[in-house]
Short mmCIF file of C-alpha atoms in Angstrom, two decimals:
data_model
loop_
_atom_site.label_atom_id
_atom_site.label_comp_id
_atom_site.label_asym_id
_atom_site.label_seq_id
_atom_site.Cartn_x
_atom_site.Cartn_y
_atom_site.Cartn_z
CA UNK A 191 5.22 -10.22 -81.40
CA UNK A 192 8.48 -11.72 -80.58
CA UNK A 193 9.09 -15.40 -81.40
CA UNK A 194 8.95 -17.94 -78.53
CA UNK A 195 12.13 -19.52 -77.27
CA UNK A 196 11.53 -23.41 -76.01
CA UNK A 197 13.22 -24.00 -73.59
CA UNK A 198 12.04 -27.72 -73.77
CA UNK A 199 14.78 -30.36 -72.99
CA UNK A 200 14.43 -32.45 -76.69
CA UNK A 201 14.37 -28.55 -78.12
CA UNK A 202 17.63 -27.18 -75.97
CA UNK A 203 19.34 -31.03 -77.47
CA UNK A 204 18.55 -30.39 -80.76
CA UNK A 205 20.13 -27.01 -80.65
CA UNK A 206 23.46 -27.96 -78.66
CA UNK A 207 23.97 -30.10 -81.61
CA UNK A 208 24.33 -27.41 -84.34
CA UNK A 209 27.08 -25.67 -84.31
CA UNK A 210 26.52 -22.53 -82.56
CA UNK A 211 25.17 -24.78 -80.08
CA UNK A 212 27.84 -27.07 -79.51
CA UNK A 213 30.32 -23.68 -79.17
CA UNK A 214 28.02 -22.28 -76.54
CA UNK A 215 28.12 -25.65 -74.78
CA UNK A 216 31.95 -25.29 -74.69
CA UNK A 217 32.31 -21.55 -74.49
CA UNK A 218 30.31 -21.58 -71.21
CA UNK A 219 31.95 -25.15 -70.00
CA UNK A 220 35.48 -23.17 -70.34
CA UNK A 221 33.98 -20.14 -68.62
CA UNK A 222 33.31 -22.61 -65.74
CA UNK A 223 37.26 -23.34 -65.68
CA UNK A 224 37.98 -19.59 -65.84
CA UNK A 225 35.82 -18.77 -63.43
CA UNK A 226 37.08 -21.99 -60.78
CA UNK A 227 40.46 -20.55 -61.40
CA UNK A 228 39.72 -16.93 -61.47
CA UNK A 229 37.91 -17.42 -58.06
CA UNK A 230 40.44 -19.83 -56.73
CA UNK A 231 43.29 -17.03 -57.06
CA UNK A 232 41.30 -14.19 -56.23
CA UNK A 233 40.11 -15.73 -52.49
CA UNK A 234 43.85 -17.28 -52.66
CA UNK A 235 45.55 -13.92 -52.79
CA UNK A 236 42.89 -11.53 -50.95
CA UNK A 237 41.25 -14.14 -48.73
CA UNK A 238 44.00 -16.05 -47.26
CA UNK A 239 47.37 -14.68 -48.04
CA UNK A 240 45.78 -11.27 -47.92
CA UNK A 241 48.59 -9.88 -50.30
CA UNK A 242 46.46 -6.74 -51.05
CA UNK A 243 43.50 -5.24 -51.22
CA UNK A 244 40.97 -6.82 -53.29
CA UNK A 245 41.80 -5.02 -56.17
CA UNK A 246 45.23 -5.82 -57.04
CA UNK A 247 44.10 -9.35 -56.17
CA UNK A 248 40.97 -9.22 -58.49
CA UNK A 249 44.17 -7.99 -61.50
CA UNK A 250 46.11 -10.95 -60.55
CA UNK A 251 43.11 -13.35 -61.01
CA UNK A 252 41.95 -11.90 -63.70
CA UNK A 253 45.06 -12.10 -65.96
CA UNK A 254 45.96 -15.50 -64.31
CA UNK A 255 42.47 -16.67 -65.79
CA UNK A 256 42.53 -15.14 -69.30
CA UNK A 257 45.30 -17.04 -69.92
CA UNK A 258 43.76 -20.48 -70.18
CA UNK A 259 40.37 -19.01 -71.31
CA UNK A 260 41.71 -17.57 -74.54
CA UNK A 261 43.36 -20.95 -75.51
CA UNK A 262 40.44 -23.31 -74.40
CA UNK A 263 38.33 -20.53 -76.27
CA UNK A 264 40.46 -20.84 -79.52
CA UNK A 265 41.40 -24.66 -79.87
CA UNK A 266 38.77 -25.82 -78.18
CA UNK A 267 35.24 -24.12 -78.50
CA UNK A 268 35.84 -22.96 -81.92
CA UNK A 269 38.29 -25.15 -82.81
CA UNK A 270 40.99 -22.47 -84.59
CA UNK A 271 44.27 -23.68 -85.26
CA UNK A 272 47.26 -22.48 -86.19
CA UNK A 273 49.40 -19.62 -84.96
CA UNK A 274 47.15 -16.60 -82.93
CA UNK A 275 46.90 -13.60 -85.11
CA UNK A 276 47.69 -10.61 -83.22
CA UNK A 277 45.04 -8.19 -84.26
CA UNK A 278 42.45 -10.31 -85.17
CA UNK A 279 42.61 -12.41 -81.92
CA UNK A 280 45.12 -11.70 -78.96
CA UNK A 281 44.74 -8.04 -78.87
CA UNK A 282 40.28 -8.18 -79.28
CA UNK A 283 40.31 -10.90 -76.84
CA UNK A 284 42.64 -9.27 -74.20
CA UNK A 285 40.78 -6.12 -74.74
CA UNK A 286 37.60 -7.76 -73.47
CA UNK A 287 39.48 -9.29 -70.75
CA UNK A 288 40.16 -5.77 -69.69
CA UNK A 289 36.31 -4.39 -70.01
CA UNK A 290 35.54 -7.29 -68.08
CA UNK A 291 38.35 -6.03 -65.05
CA UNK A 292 37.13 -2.57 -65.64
CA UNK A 293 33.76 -4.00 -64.51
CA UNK A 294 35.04 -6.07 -61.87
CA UNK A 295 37.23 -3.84 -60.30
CA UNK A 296 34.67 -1.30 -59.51
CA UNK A 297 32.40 -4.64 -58.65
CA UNK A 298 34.95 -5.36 -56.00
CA UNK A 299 36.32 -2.03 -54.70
CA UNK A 300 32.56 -1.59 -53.83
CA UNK A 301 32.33 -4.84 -52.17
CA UNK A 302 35.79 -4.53 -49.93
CA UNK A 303 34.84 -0.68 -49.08
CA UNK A 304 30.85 -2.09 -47.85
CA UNK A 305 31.39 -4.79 -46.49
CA UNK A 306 32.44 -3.94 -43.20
CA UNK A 307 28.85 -2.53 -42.74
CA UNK A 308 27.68 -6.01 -43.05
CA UNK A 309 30.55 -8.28 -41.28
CA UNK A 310 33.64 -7.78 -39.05
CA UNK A 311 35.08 -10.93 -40.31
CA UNK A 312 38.06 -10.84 -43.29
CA UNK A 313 36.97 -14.39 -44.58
CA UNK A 314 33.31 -13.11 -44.97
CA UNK A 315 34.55 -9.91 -46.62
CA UNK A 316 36.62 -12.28 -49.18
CA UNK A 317 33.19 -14.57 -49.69
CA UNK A 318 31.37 -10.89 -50.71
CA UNK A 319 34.65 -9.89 -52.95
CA UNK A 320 34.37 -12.66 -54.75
CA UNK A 321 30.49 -12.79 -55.16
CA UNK A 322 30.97 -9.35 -56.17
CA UNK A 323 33.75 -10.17 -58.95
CA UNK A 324 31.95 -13.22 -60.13
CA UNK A 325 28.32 -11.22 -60.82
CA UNK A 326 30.41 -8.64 -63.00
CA UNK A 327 32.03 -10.91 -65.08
CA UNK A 328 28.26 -12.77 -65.38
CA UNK A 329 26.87 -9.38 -66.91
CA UNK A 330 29.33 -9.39 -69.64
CA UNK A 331 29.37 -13.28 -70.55
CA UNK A 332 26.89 -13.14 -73.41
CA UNK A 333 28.25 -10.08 -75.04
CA UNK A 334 31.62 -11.92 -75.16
CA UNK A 335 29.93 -15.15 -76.92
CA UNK A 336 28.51 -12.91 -79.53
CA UNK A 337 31.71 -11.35 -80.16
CA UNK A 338 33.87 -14.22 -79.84
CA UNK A 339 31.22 -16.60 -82.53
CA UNK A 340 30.87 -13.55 -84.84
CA UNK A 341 33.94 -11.43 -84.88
CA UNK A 342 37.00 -12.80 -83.05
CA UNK A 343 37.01 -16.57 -83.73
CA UNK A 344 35.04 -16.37 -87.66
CA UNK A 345 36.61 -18.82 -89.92
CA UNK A 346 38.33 -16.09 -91.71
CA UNK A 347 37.78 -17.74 -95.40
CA UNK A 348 34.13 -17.27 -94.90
CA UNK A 349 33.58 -14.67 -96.13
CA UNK A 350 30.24 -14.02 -94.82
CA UNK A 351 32.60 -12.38 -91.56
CA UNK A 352 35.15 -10.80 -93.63
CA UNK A 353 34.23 -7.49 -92.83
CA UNK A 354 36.47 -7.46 -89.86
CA UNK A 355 39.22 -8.93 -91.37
CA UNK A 356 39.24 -6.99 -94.02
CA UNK A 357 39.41 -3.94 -92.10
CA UNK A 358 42.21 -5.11 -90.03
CA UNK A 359 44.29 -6.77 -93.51
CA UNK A 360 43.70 -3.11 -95.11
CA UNK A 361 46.89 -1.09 -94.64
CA UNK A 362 46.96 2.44 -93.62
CA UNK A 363 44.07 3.91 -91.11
CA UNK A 364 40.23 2.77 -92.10
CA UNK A 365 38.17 5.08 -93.88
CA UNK A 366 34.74 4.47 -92.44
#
């Protein structure tokens, strides 16, 4: 049998104050930001300027948005400092960016191409775009907290997470 979850408020305190709690708080308070902003410039560009179809807009929002979310991520939810390492953090993080546009392209393209079965009107079309983008970067959310708390931003001289970095310190090709 699984063990319970409470979901009590004096039980869902007590956990925002450890520290996996406390980055959760601010992981999802900076996905707020990248979402306002990510949603701003997507109804911006396809919505009112109309500057292409929704999914060159949905590109444009997206890597608008991962801009700010990687630093907030970094300095602020898991409090890293120091110069961004390359392979360890831009490239991981900036790959997920781009499984999350993978998702929400096709999330959009869908919504642009059905929507005129449900509305004649372009500034209903942009509402449905954006729902659409907005519920496929919600799928992946989670998955990118787990990554992000155990792989991307790990203290790397604990060396209960070195496994990663030691595969990416290692020179030559890995051999598992």
């Amino acid at each position: 049998m699984m063990k319970g979850v409470s979901l009590a408020p004096s039980d869902m305190r007590a956990w925002a104050a450890t520290p996996t709690g406390k980055k959760a708080v601010r992981y999802t308070l900076v996905s707020v930001i990248s979402v306002a902003v990510s949603q701003a410039v997507l109804f911006l560009t396809f919505g009112v300027l109309q500057l292409a179809s929704a999914v060159p807009c949905n590109i444009i929002a997206t890597a608008v948005a991962t801009v700010p979310s990687y630093y907030l991520n970094r300095r602020w939810a898991w409090g890293k400092t120091g110069p961004s390492h390359l392979w360890k953090e831009i490239v991981p993080f900036w790959a997920l960016a781009f499984l999350g546009l993978v998702l929400s392209i096709l999330a959009v393209d869908i919504a642009e191409n059905e929507a005129p079965h449900l509305t004649s009107s372009h500034f209903a079309t942009a509402i449905i775009v954006n729902a659409s983008a907005l519920a496929a970067w919600g799928v992946i959310w989670v998955g990118k907290f787990v990554i992000f708390n155990r792989l991307l931003f790990v203290d790397h001289g604990d060396h209960r997470h070195g496994r990663l970095e030691a595969i990416l310190d290692r020179p030559g090709p890995p051999d598992d």
